[in-house]
């Protein structure tokens, strides 16, 4: 019997033929021992709390994604809110609305910094909550 | 009894306990794949975690066209391959040449100690083999996937899987016989 036949026999779970030669039996026994060793599981595996670690990591990842969406919506809300206020004021009193717009452009960096500070506070709060979690 | 469809449905609804159940069910399968493909032990647990995060991400796209175990094994295999591509040190340890010409090299003094434990010695020999041999041996014998499933997981044609399996086992058997004779 050649190596291919012996391997095929072991793969199929067939028994050794009775009329096999001594050398054939020796080959078969070698392969049989090898197949048994190939099924041996590794000594060192994953830690016992692996599933809860993965679950925690996933929760943090999903929370970060939700927080990012919230922060983007908050930023868009600020922009939209300012724009809506300007439009409403234009409808009520166009002159004052234009004055407000000029003032906003003059103090644009104050507005931008205030928005960044607000969003920064949100992000910081989320990170602290994450670490506690 | 682990009901795949029920667990997947619960996970898609945001049930983290169902996700933990899935991880517990398949962590061994994933570990067996990663353990043989990746050499550095510190990376193995991280990569296994990455696999399950990817499983969760891709679960909405899973349509039960294959077994869940086959699908997860494929994610594990591809994640390990990506890691090997990025990690130069691991890539250099892999045998890059035509694997049909692969043969075991002479033993180092350390291997003499390992030989006393046959299982450990077989594992050590497998670690020295080319990636494709390590992969098919693990998926077939440890994970107990069939040849068609191994083709689905790795993308390696069935004929190549069979010949790699045959050649890897023949090399191992001859090496062990030679060493026991010594």
mmCIF file of C-alpha atoms in Angstrom, chain B residues 84-143:
data_model
loop_
_atom_site.group_PDB
_atom_site.id
_atom_site.type_symbol
_atom_site.label_atom_id
_atom_site.label_comp_id
_atom_site.label_asym_id
_atom_site.label_seq_id
_atom_site.Cartn_x
_atom_site.Cartn_y
_atom_site.Cartn_z
ATOM 1 C CA UNK B 84 0.798 38.291 8.113
ATOM 2 C CA UNK B 85 0.891 40.713 5.175
ATOM 3 C CA UNK B 86 1.322 43.683 7.531
ATOM 4 C CA UNK B 87 3.803 41.991 9.835
ATOM 5 C CA UNK B 88 7.180 41.692 8.110
ATOM 6 C CA UNK B 89 8.808 39.595 10.831
ATOM 7 C CA UNK B 90 6.086 36.943 10.584
ATOM 8 C CA UNK B 91 6.205 36.981 6.778
ATOM 9 C CA UNK B 92 9.926 36.340 6.746
ATOM 10 C CA UNK B 93 9.434 33.318 8.981
ATOM 11 C CA UNK B 94 7.039 31.846 6.437
ATOM 12 C CA UNK B 95 8.395 29.692 3.630
ATOM 13 C CA UNK B 96 7.946 31.837 0.526
ATOM 14 C CA UNK B 97 9.276 29.503 -2.145
ATOM 15 C CA UNK B 98 7.507 26.766 -4.133
ATOM 16 C CA UNK B 99 6.041 24.681 -1.320
ATOM 17 C CA UNK B 100 6.258 21.459 -3.295
ATOM 18 C CA UNK B 101 10.037 21.643 -2.779
ATOM 19 C CA UNK B 102 9.714 22.175 0.966
ATOM 20 C CA UNK B 103 11.569 19.789 3.294
ATOM 21 C CA UNK B 104 12.474 19.834 6.970
ATOM 22 C CA UNK B 105 15.927 21.112 7.854
ATOM 23 C CA UNK B 106 18.327 19.508 10.310
ATOM 24 C CA UNK B 107 17.389 19.631 13.973
ATOM 25 C CA UNK B 108 18.734 22.199 16.380
ATOM 26 C CA UNK B 109 19.841 21.177 19.897
ATOM 27 C CA UNK B 110 16.563 22.545 21.302
ATOM 28 C CA UNK B 111 14.506 20.117 19.235
ATOM 29 C CA UNK B 112 16.208 17.153 20.908
ATOM 30 C CA UNK B 113 14.467 18.113 24.156
ATOM 31 C CA UNK B 114 11.087 18.571 22.494
ATOM 32 C CA UNK B 115 11.279 15.167 20.757
ATOM 33 C CA UNK B 116 10.591 13.425 24.053
ATOM 34 C CA UNK B 117 7.003 14.697 23.880
ATOM 35 C CA UNK B 118 5.630 13.514 20.525
ATOM 36 C CA UNK B 119 2.622 15.871 20.464
ATOM 37 C CA UNK B 120 4.802 18.872 21.235
ATOM 38 C CA UNK B 121 7.293 17.686 18.613
ATOM 39 C CA UNK B 122 4.600 17.318 15.946
ATOM 40 C CA UNK B 123 3.360 20.838 16.788
ATOM 41 C CA UNK B 124 6.906 22.167 16.538
ATOM 42 C CA UNK B 125 7.360 20.538 13.120
ATOM 43 C CA UNK B 126 4.041 21.945 11.900
ATOM 44 C CA UNK B 127 5.107 25.450 12.976
ATOM 45 C CA UNK B 128 8.123 25.143 10.670
ATOM 46 C CA UNK B 129 5.999 24.245 7.653
ATOM 47 C CA UNK B 130 4.786 26.645 4.939
ATOM 48 C CA UNK B 131 1.584 28.553 5.699
ATOM 49 C CA UNK B 132 -0.578 26.557 3.281
ATOM 50 C CA UNK B 133 0.429 23.247 4.900
ATOM 51 C CA UNK B 134 -0.164 24.579 8.419
ATOM 52 C CA UNK B 135 -3.549 25.927 7.380
ATOM 53 C CA UNK B 136 -4.911 22.757 5.756
ATOM 54 C CA UNK B 137 -3.616 20.515 8.563
ATOM 55 C CA UNK B 138 -5.365 22.691 11.157
ATOM 56 C CA UNK B 139 -8.633 23.149 9.306
ATOM 57 C CA UNK B 140 -8.889 19.450 8.430
ATOM 58 C CA UNK B 141 -7.684 17.728 11.604
ATOM 59 C CA UNK B 142 -8.271 20.206 14.436
ATOM 60 C CA UNK B 143 -11.294 22.091 13.161
#
